[in-house]
XYZ file of C-alpha atoms in Angstrom:
568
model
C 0.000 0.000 0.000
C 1.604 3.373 -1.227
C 2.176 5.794 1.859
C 0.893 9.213 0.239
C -1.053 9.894 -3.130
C -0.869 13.129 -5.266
C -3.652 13.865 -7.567
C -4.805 17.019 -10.391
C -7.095 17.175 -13.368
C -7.116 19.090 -16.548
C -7.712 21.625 -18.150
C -7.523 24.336 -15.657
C -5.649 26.662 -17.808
C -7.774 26.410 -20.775
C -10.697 26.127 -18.943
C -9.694 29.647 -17.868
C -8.638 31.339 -20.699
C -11.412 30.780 -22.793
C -13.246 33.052 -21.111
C -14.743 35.899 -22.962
C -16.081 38.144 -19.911
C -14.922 38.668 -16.392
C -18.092 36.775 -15.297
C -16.880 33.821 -17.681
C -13.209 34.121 -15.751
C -15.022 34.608 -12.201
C -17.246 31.381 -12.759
C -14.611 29.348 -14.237
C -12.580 30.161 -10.726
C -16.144 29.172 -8.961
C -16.327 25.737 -10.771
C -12.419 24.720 -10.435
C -12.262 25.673 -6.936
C -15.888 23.671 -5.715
C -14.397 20.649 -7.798
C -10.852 20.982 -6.259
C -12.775 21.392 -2.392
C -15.490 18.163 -3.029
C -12.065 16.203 -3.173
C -10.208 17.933 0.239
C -13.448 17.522 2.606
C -13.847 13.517 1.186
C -9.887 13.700 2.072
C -10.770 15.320 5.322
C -13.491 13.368 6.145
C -12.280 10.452 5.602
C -10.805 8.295 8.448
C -6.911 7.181 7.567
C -6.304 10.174 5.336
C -4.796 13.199 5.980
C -4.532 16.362 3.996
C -1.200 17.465 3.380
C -2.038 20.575 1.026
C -4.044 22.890 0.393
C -4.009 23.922 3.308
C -7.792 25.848 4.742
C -9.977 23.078 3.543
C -12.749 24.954 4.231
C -11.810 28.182 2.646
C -13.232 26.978 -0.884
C -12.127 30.341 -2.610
C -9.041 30.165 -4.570
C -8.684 26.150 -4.066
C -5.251 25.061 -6.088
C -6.635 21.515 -8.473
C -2.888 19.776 -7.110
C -4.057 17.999 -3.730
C -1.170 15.765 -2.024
C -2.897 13.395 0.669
C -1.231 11.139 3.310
C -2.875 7.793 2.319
C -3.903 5.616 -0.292
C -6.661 7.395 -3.035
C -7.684 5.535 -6.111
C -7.849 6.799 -9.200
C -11.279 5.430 -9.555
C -12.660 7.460 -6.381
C -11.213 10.600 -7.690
C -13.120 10.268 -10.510
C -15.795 9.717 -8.892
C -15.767 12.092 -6.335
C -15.162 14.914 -8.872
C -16.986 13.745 -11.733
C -19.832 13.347 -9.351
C -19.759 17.136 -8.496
C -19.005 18.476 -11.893
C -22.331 16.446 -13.439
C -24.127 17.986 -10.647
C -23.657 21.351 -11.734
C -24.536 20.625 -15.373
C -27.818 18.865 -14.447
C -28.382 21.843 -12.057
C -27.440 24.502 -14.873
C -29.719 22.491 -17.708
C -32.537 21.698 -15.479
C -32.942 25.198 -14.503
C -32.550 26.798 -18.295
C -35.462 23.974 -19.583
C -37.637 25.121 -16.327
C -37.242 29.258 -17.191
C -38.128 28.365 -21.043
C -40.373 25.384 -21.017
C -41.750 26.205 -24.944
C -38.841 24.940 -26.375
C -38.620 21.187 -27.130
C -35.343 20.043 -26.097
C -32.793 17.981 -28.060
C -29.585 18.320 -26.115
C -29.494 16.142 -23.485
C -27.038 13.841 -24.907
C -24.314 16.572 -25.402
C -24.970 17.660 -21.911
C -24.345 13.976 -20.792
C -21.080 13.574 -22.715
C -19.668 16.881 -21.461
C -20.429 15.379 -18.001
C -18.202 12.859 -19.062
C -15.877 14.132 -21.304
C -14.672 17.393 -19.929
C -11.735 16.806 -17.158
C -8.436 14.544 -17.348
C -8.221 13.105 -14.050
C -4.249 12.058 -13.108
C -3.614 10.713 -10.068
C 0.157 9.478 -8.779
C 1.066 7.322 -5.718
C 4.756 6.109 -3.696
C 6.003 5.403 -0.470
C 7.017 9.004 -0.084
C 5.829 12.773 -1.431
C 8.500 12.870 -3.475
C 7.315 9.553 -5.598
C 3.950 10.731 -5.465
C 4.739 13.785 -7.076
C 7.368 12.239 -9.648
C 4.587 9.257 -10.607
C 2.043 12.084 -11.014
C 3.743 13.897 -13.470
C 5.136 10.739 -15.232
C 1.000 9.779 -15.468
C 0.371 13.633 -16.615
C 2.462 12.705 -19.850
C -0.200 10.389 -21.395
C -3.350 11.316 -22.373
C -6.279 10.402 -19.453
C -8.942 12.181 -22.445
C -11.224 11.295 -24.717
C -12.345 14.172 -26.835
C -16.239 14.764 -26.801
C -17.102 13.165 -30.411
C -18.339 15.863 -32.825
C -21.976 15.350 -34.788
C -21.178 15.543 -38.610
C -18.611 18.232 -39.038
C -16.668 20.547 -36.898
C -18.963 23.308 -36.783
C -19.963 25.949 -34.282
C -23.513 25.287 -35.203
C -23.508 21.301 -35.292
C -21.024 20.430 -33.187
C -21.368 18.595 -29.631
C -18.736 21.769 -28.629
C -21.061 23.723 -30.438
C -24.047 26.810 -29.696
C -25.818 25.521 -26.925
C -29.454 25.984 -27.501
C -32.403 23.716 -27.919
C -32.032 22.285 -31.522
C -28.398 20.957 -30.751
C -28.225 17.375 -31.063
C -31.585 17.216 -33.218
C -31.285 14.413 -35.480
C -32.959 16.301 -37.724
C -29.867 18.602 -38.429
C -28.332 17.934 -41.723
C -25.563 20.107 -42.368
C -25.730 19.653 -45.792
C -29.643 20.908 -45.836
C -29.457 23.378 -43.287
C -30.899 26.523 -43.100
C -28.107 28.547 -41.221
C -29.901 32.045 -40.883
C -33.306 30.865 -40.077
C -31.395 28.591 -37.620
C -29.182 31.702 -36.553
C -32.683 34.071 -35.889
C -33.639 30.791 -33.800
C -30.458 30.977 -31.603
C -30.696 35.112 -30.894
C -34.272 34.556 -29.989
C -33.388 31.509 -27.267
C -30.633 33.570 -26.219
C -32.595 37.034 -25.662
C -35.123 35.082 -23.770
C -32.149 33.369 -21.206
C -30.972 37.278 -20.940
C -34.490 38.168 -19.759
C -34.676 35.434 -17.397
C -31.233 35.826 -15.751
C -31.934 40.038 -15.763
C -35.221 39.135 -13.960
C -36.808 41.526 -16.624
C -40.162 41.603 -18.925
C -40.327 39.291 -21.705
C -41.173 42.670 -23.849
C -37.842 44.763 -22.408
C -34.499 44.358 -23.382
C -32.546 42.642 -21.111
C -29.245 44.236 -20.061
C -27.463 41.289 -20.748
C -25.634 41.222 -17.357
C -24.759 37.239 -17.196
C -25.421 36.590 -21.098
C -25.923 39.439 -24.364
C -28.767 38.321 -26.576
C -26.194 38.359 -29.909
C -23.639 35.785 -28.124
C -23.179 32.051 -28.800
C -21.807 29.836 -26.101
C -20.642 26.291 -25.966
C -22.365 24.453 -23.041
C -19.230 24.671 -21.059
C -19.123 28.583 -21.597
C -22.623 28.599 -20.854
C -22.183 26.812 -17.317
C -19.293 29.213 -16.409
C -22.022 32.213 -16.444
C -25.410 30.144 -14.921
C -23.098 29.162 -11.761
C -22.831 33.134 -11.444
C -26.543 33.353 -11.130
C -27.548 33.283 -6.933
C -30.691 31.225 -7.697
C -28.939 28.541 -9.555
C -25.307 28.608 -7.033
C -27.953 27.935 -4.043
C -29.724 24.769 -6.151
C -26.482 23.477 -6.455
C -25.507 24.058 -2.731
C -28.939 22.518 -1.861
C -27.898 19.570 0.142
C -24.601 20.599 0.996
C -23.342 21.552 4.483
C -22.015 25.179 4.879
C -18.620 24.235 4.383
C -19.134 22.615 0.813
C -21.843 25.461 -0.676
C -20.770 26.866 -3.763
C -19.164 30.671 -3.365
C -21.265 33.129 -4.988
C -20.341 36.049 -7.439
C -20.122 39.885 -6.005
C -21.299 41.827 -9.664
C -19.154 43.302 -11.660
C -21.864 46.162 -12.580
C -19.798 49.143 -10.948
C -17.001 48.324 -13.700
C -18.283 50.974 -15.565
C -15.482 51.384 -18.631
C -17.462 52.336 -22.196
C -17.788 55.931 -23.343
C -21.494 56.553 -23.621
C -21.671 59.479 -25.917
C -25.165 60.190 -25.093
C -24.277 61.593 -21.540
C -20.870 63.016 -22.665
C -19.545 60.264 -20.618
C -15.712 59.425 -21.891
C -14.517 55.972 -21.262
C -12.556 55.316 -18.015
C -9.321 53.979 -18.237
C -8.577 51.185 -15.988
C -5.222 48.526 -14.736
C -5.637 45.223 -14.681
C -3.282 42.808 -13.322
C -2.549 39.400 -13.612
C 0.065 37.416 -11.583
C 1.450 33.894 -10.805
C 4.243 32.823 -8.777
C 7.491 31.903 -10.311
C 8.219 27.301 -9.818
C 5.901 26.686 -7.119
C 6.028 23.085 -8.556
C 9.763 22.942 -8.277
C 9.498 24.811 -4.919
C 7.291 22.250 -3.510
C 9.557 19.228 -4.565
C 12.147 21.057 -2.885
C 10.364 20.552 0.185
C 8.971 17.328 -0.114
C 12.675 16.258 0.116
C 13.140 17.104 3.353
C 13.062 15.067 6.529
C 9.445 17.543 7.963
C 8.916 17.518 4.011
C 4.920 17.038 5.220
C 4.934 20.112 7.346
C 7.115 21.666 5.250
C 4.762 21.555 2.765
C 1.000 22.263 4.193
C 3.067 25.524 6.223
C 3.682 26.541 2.607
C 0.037 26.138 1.970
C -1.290 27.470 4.918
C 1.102 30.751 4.230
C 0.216 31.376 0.360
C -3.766 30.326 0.808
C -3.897 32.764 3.887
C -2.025 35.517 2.398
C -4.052 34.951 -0.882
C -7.523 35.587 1.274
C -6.109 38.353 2.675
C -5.324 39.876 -0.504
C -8.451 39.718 -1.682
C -10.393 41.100 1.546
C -8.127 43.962 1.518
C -7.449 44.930 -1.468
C -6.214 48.596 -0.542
C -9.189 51.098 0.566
C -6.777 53.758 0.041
C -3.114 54.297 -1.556
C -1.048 56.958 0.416
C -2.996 60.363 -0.326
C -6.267 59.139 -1.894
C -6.863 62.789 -3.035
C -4.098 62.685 -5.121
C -5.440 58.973 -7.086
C -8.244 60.960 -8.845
C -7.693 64.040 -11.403
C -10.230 66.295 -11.195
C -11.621 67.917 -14.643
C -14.472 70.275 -12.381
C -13.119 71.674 -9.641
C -16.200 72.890 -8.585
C -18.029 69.427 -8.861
C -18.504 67.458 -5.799
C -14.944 66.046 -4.785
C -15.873 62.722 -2.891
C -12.715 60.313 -3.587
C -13.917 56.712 -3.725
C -13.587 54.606 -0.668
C -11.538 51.669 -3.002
C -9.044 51.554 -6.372
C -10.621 48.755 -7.159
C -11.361 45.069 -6.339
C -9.437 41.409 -6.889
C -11.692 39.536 -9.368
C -9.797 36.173 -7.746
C -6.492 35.592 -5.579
C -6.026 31.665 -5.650
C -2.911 31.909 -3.425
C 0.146 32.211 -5.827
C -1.947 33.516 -8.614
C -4.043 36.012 -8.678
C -6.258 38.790 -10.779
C -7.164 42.406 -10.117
C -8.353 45.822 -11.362
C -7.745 49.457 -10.606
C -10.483 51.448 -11.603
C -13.101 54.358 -9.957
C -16.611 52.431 -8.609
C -17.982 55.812 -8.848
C -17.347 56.899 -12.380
C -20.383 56.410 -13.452
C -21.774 58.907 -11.069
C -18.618 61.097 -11.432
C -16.988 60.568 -14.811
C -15.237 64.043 -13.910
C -12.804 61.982 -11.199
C -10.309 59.846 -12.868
C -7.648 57.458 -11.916
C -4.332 58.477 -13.441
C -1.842 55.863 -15.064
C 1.024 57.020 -12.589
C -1.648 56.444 -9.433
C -1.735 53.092 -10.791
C 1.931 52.590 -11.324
C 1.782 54.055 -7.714
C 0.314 51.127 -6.282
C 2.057 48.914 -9.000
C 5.527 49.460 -6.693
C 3.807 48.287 -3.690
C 2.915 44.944 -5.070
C 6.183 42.968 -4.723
C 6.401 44.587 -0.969
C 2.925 43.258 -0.719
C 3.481 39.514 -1.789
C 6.166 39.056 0.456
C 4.089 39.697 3.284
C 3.721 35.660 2.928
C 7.462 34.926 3.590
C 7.669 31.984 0.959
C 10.856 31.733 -1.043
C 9.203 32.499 -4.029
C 9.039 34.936 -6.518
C 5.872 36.270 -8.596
C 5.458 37.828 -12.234
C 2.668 40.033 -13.715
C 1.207 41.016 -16.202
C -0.043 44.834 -15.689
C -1.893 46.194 -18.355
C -3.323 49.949 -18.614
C -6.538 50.060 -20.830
C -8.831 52.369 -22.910
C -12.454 52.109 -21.932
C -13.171 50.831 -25.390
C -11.400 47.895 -25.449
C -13.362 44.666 -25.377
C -13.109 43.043 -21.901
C -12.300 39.594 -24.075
C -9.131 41.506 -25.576
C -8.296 42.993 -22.212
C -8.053 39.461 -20.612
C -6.010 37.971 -23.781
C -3.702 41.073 -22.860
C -3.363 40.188 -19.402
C -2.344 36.872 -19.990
C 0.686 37.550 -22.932
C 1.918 40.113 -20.611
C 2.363 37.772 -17.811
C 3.638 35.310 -20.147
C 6.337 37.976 -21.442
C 7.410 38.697 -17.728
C 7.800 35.192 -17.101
C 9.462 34.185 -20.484
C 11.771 37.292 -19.720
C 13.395 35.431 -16.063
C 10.509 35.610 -14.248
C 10.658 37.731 -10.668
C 9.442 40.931 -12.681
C 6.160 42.287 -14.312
C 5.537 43.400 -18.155
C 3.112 46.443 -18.462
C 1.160 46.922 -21.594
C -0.743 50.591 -22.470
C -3.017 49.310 -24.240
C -5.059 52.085 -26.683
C -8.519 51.721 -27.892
C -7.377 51.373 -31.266
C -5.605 47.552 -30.008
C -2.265 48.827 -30.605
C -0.166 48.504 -27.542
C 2.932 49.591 -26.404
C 4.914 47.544 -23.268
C 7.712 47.237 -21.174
C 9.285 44.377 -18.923
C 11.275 44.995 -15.952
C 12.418 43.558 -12.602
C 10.438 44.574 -9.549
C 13.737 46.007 -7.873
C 14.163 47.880 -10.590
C 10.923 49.400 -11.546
C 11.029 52.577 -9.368
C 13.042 53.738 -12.393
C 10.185 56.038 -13.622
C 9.807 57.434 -10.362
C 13.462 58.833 -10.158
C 12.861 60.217 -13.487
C 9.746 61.830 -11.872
C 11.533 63.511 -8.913
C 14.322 64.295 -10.940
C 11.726 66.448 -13.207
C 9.538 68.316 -10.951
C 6.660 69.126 -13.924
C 6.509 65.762 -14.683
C 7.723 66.992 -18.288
C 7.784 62.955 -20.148
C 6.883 65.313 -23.238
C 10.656 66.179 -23.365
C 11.827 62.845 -23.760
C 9.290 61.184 -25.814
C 9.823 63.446 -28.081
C 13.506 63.363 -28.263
C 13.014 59.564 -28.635
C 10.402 59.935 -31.381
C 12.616 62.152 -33.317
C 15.208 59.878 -32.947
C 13.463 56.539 -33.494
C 11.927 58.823 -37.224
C 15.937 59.440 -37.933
C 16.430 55.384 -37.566
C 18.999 56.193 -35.006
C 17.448 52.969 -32.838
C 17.879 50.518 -36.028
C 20.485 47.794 -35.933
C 20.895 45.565 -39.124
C 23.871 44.043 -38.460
C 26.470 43.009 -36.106
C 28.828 46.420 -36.595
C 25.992 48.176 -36.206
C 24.892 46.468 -32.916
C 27.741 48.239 -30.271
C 27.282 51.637 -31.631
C 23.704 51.524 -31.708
C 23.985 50.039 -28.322
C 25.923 52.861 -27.231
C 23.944 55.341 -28.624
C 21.034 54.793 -26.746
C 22.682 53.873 -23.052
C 23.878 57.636 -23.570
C 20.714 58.859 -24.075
C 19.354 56.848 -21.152
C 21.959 58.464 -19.195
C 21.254 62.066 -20.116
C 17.710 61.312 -18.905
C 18.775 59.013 -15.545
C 22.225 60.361 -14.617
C 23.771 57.671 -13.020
C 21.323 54.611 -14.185
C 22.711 54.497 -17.587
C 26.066 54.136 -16.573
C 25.384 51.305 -14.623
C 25.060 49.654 -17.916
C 27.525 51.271 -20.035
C 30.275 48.504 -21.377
C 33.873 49.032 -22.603
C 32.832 47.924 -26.339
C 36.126 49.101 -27.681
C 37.231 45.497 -28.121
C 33.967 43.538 -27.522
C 34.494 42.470 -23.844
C 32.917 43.749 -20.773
C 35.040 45.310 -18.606
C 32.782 44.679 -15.366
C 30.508 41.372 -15.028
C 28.080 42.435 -12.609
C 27.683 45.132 -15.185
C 27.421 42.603 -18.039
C 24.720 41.174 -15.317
C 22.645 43.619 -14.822
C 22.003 44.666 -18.763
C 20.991 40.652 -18.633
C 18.732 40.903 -15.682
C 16.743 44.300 -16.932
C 16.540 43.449 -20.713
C 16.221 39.777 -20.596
C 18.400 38.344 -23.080
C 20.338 35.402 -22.299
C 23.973 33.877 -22.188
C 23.659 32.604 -25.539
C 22.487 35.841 -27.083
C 24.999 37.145 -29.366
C 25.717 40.247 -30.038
C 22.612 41.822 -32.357
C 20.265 40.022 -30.152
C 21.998 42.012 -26.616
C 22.376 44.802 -28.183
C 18.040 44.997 -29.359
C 17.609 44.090 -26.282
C 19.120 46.856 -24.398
C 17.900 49.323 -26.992
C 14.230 47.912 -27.077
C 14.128 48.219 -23.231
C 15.435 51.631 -23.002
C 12.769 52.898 -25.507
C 10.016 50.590 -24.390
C 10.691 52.323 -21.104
C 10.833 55.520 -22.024
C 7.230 54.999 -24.022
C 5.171 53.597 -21.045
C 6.678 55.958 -18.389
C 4.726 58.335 -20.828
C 1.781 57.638 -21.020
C 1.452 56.296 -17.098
C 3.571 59.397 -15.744
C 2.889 61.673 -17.943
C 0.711 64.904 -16.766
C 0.187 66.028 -20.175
């Protein structure tokens, strides 16, 4: 009989990022974390089993899907345990939809059924110590544990099992060859206005709002599920018989993210900062620790620490940020100046990963107060401070990106995501901020977190805040091609070039990059190291590649202290 047991399933990520909304993201975090949490209470519960992490079993918010258990688990009752509660939320979800809209005749009941079945890859790993657990677990995680839900008669949005859910899916009826895609499409908006109405608790003659779903969208059942579980009414039937510990967490809205321009009022769009972080190896962190002698206490204090601190985070996500007066420009001076109480609100904080946004609750009330770029980049530099409050020996990266109001929320997430994925493709232990304008064009820069008060000595150095000066002496630089290399002998002077001009700007910080390139050696390693550490490039770089990658940082830097510093 194997001592300890280490089990996960699959997808998470994917689950996660196919969301299209904040509500989609929010729900998916619901339905990962209840799964993850059906599994620790059977664990806890259980007599000869002990939980070794997560830690706060019954703190469902933020549950991690790796669970390490002292004791022997099949593979068969994981399945069970977690199929069990992932089919109750689809019968839950479809149940309720047939129920609000009883005129339709139903025909997908079979697609719901093989979603029950077909959506997770369940691995589970065993071994006489946490170590072997953990190394059988991954060796499992290699094969496939999947079968892919089967598709109808062609891989099609509209006739595929992964397909529009809506009451003609599955009809045997459907021909794709004979089908009569608009009539079929008017059929789909009209199901799909009447869920809005129902969820919006409004008139069947009044247009719903489309808080949990928009009348024009098209979700897969899965996508669908990830909103309903949003819905009070339908988290509480799924709760039903559960004790208080197990209930499924319910959503706070997401109403007083008010970001569109609405013309109509002379209302301008607010610009907002969202942030996305993970921590750096936990994985190989928590092997580390399973190899030592307490590697079991070792282990569930690391839980304990990151869980906790990740609650905390989200309770107190900061009510104010040094001077609040100073977070909010004010257009009207004469217009009531009532700062708001928050900057904004973590959408989830799972422990070592987390999501948040920095925005004004009140601007739809007061579109006249506004939270500047630099406020944000304010709070930004508290953030590293802030996740070592957890004293784990691990570093985080993020992804911060500052928005127009007229981005889509969908693009604003895919942002978030390739900007933490450039911060941790860069050496991790840093964050990547992306301005992002409403146009889609983006500009962004990566930097280490020690490092990243740069802008601010920039900003004390230049009392007026004048960013004007040096964007443009950069823009009429970058228009002379000054910034170009094309070829190795190119490469050192271009490299020098612009380490000058970071050094007329940041007297002193330039220098501490400057490099004897008279015969192509450095002159001081922990020079040579820190040009590595800021602009990412590696040992193997040669000498074009370095030499971008000094430049490109340098300019990216100077572009997004712009527009977040900038007073202009």
């Amino acid at each position: 009989m194997n001592e300890y047991t280490a089990v996960t399933f699959a997808p998470v990520q994917g689950f996660i990022e196919k969301s299209r909304k904040l509500r989609d993201l929010y729900g998916a975090s619901l339905i990962l974390s209840y799964l993850s949490q059906q599994l620790v209470l059977y664990v806890e519960n259980t007599e000869g089993l002990t939980l070794i992490s997560p830690a706060i079993p019954n703190l469902q918010k933020g549950m991690p899907n790796r669970i390490l258990i002292k004791g022997d688990v099949s593979k068969d009752k994981v399945e069970e345990i977690l199929l069990s509660g992932w089919k109750d939320i689809l019968k839950v979800c479809r149940t309720w939809t047939e129920n609000k809209l009883p005129e339709y005749q139903y025909h997908w009941n079979r697609e719901w059924t093989l979603w029950g079945v077909h959506t997770w890859e369940i691995f589970q790993g065993s071994g006489h110590s946490i170590q072997a657990a953990m190394d059988d677990l991954e060796t499992r995680k290699l094969c496939r544990d999947w079968s892919a839900v089967n598709w109808i008669g062609e891989s099609s949005s509209l006739t595929g099992t992964d397909g529009i859910a809506f009451p003609g899916l599955g009809a045997v009826n459907r021909n794709p060859k004979t089908l009569n895609y608009g009539l079929e499409d008017d059929k789909i908006k009209e199901f799909y206005t009447k869920l809005a109405r129902k969820l919006d608790n409004c008139p069947d003659y009044q247009e719903p709002e489309g808080k949990f779903i928009a009348p024009n969208e098209k979700l897969s059942i899965p996508e669908l599920v990830k909103r309903l579980v949003t819905l009070p009414e339908i988290a509480n039937l799924i709760s039903k018989d559960k004790s208080k510990d197990e209930k499924l967490e319910q959503l706070k809205g997401f109403q007083e993210i008010d970001r569109k321009p609405d013309p109509s009022k002379n209302i301008p769009g607010q610009w907002t900062g969202w942030f996305m972080g993970d921590g750096d190896k936990v994985g190989d962190h928590l092997k580390d620790l399973a190899k030592k002698d307490n590697g079991n206490d070792k282990i569930h204090q690391f839980s304990d620490a990151i869980r906790k601190w990740g609650e905390e985070f989200y309770d107190s996500f900061p009510k104010k940020l040094g001077s609040i007066a100073n977070a909010i420009t004010i257009e009207d001076p004469q217009k009531n100046n009532v700062f708001p109480e928050k900057l904004g609100r973590i959408v989830y904080a799972g422990g070592d990963d987390f999501l948040g946004i920095i925005y004004n609750p009140d601007f739809s009330k007061k579109p006249h107060q506004k939270i500047s770029g630099f406020v944000a980049y304010e709070w930004l530099l508290t953030l590293k401070k802030k996740w070592e409050e957890h004293k784990q020996d691990i570093t985080v990266s993020v992804g911060f990106v500052w928005v127009g109001g007229s981005v889509p929320q969908r693009d604003v997430l895919q942002h978030c995501r390739e900007a933490e994925k450039v911060a941790k493709s860069l050496g991790r232990d840093r964050v990547t901020i992306r301005v992002v304008f409403n146009s889609g064009q983006y500009v962004q820069w990566t930097c280490p977190w020690d490092y990243l008060d740069i802008l601010i000595k920039y900003q004390d150095r230049e009392k007026q805040s004048n960013w004007s000066h040096i964007y443009q002496d950069l823009a009429h630089l970058e228009s002379r091609r000054v910034f170009d290399i094309e070829n190795a002998d190119e490469a050192r002077i271009v490299k020098q070039t612009a380490l000058q001009f970071f050094e007329l700007y940041f007297p002193g910080e330039g220098q501490k990059l400057i490099t004897d390139i008279k015969d192509g050696k450095n002159i001081n390693d922990k020079k040579n190291e820190l040009a590595k550490k800021l602009a990412g490039f590696s040992d193997d770089s040669d000498e074009i590649d370095r030499s971008k990658s000094i430049v490109n940082w340098i300019t990216d830097l100077v572009k997004v202290g712009w527009h977040l510093c900038s007073n202009t």
